[in-house]
Coordinates of N, CA and C in Angstrom, one line a residue:
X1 N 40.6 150.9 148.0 CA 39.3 150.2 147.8 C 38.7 150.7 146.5
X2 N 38.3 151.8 146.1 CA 38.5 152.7 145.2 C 38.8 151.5 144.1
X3 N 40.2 151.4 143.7 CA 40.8 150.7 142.4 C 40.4 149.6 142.5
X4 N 40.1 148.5 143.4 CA 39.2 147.1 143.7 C 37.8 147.1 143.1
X5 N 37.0 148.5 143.5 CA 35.8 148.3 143.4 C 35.8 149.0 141.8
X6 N 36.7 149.4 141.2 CA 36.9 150.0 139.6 C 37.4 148.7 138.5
X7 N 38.1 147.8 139.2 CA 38.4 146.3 139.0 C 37.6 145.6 138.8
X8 N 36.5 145.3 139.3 CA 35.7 144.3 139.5 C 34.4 145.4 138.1
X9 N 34.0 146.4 138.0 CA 33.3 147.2 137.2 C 33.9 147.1 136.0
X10 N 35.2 147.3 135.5 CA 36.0 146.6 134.3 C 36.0 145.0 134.0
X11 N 36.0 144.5 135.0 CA 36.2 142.8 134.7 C 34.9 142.6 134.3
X12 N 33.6 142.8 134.8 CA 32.2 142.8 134.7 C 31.9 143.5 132.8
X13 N 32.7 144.3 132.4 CA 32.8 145.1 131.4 C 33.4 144.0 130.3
X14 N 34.7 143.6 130.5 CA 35.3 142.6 130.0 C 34.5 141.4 129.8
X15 N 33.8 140.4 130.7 CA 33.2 139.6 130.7 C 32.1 139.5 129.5
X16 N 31.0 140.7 129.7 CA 30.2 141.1 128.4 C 30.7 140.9 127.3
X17 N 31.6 141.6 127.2 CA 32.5 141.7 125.9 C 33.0 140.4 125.3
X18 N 33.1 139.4 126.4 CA 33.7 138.4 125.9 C 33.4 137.4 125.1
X19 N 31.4 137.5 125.1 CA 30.9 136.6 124.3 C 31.3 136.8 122.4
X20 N 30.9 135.7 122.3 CA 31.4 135.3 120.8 C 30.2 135.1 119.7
X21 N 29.9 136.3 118.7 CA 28.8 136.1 117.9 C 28.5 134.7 117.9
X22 N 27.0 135.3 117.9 CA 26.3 134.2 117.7 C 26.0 133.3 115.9
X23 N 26.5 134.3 115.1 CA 26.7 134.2 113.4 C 27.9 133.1 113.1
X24 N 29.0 133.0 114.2 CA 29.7 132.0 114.1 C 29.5 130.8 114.3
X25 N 28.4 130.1 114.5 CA 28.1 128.7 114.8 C 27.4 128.4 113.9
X26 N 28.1 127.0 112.8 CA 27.6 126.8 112.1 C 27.2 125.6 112.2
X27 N 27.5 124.7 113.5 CA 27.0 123.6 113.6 C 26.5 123.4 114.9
X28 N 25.6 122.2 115.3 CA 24.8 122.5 116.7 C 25.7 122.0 117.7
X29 N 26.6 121.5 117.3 CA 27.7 121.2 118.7 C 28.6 122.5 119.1
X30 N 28.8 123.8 117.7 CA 29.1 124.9 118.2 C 28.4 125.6 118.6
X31 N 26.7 125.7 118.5 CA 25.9 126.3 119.0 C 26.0 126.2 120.3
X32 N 26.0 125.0 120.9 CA 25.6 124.5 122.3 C 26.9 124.9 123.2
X33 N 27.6 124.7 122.4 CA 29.4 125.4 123.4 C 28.9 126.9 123.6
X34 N 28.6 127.6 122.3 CA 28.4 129.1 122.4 C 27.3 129.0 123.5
X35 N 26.5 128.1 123.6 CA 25.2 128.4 124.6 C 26.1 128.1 125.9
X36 N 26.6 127.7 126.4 CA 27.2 127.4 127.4 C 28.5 128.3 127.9
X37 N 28.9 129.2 126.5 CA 30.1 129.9 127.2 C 29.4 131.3 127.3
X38 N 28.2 131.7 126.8 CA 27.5 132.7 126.9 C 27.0 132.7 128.5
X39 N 26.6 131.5 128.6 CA 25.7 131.5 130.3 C 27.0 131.7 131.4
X40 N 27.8 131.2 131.0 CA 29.4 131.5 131.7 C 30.0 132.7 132.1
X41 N 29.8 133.7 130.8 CA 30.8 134.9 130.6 C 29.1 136.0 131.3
X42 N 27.9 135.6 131.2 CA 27.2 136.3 131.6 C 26.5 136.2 133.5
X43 N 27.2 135.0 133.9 CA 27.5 134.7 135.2 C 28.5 135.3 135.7
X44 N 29.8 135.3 135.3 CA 31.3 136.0 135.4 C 30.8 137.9 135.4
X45 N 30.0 138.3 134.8 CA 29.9 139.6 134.3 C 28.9 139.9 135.8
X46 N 28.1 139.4 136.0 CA 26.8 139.3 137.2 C 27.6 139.0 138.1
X47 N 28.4 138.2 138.4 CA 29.3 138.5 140.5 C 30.0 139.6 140.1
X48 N 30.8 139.8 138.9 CA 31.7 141.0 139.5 C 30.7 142.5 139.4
X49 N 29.8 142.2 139.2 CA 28.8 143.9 139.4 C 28.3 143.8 140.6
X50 N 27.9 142.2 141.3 CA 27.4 142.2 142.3 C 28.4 142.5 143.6
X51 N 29.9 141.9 143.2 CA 30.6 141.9 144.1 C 31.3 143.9 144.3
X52 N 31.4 144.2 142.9 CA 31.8 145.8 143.1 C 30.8 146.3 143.8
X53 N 29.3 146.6 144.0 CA 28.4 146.8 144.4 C 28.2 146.7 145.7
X54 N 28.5 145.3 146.4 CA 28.7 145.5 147.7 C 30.2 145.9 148.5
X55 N 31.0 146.2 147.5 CA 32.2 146.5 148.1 C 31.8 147.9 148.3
X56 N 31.2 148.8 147.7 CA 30.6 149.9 147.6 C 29.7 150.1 148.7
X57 N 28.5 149.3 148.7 CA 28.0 149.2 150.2 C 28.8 149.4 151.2
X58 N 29.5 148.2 151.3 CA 30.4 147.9 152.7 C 31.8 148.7 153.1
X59 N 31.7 149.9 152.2 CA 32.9 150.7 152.2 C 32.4 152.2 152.1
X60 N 31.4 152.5 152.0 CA 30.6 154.1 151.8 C 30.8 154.6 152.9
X61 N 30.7 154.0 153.8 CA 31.2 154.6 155.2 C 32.2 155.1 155.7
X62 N 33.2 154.3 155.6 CA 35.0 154.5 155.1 C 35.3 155.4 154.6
X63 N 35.1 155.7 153.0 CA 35.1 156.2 151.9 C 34.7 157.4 152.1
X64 N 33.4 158.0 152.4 CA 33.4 159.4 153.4 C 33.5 160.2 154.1
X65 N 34.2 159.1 155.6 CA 34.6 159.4 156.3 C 35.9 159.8 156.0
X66 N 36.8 158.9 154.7 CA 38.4 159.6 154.1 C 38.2 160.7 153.4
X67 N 36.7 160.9 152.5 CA 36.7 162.4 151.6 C 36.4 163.3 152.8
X68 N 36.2 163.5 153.8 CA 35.2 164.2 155.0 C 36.6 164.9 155.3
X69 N 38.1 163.9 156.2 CA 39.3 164.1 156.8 C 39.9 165.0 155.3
X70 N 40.1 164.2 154.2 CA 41.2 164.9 153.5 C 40.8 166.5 152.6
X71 N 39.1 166.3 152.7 CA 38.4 167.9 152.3 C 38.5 169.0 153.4
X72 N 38.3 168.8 154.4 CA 38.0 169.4 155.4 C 39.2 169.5 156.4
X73 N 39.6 168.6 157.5 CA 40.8 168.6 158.4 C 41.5 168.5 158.2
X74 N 42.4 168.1 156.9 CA 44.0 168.5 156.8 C 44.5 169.9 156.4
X75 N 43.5 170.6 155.9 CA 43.2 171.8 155.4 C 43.5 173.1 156.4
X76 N 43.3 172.3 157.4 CA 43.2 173.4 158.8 C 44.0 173.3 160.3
X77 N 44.7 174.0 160.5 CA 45.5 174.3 161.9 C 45.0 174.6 163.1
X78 N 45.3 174.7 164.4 CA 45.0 175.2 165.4 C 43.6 174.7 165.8
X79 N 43.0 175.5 166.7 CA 41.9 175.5 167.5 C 40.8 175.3 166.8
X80 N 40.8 175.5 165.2 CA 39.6 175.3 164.7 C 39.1 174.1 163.4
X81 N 40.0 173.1 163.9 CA 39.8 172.1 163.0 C 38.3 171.1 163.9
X82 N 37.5 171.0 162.2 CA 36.0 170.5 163.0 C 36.9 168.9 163.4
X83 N 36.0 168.4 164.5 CA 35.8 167.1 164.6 C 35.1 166.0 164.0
X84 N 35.6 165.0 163.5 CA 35.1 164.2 162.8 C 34.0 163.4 163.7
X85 N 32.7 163.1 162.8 CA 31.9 162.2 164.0 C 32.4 160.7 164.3
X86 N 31.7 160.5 165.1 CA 31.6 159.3 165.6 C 31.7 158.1 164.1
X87 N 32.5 156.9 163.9 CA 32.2 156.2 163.0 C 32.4 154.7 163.3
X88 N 31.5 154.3 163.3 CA 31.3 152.5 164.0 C 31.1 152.0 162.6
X89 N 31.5 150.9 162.4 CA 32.2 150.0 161.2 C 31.9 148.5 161.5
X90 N 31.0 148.0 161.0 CA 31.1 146.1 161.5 C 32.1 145.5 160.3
X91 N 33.0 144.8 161.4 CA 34.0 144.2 160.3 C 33.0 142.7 160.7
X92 N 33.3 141.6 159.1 CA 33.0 140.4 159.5 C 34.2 139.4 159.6
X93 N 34.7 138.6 160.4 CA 35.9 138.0 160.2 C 35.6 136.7 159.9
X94 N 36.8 136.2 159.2 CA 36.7 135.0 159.0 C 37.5 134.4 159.3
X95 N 37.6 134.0 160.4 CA 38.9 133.2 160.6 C 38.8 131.7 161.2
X96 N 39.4 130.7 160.4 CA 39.7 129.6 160.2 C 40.9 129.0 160.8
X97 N 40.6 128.2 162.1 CA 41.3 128.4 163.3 C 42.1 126.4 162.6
X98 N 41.2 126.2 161.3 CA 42.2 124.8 161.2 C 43.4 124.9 160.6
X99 N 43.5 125.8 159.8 CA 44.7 126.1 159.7 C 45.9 126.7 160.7
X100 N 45.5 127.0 161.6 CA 46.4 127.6 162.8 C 46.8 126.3 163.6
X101 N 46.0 125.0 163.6 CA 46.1 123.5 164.1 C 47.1 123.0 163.2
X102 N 47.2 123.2 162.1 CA 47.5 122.4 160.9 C 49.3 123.0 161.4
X103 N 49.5 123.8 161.5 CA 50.7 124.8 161.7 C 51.8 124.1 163.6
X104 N 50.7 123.7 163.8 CA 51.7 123.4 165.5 C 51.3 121.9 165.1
X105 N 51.6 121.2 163.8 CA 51.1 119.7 163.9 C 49.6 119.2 164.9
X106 N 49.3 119.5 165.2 CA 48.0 118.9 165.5 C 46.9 118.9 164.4
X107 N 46.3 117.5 164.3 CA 45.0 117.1 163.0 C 43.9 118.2 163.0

């Protein structure tokens, strides 16, 4: 999740990057493209910060619960390895039962 949530912070990075001076538009039908691919590339830039962001949210729990096991409990043998706590996780699912209709022929 790590490299997903570093993906979406680079693409967000990229996106910025991608607008195109504003010194190049010399006429008002390229101004208005530039106005339109600016509000584009600065929408594209805004979900992938918003979406790394809640992958971060929705995964901080996970994520320290894996630095917690690989810092601490693999480290250690016998009778004195701590126990990890309790960790409850709401997954949300999504599952889309028309496609599973679509599969045994039924509409």
């Amino acid at each position: 999740m790590r490299r997903a949530i570093a993906y979406c912070q680079w693409k967000a990075r990229y996106w910025e990057n991608a607008e195109t001076p504003k010194e190049n538009c010399t006429t008002q039908e390229e101004f208005v493209l530039y106005e339109g691919v600016r509000a584009y590339t600065r929408h594209q830039a805004d979900y992938e910060r918003r979406r790394a962001s809640q992958w971060e949210d929705e995964w901080r729990a996970i994520r320290e619960r894996a630095a917690f096991v690989l810092t601490s409990q693999l480290s250690q043998t016998g009778p004195n390895i701590l126990a990890a706590p309790a960790l409850v996780v709401e997954l949300e699912l999504d599952y889309d039962d028309s496609m599973e209709n679509e599969e045994i022929g039924e509409p």
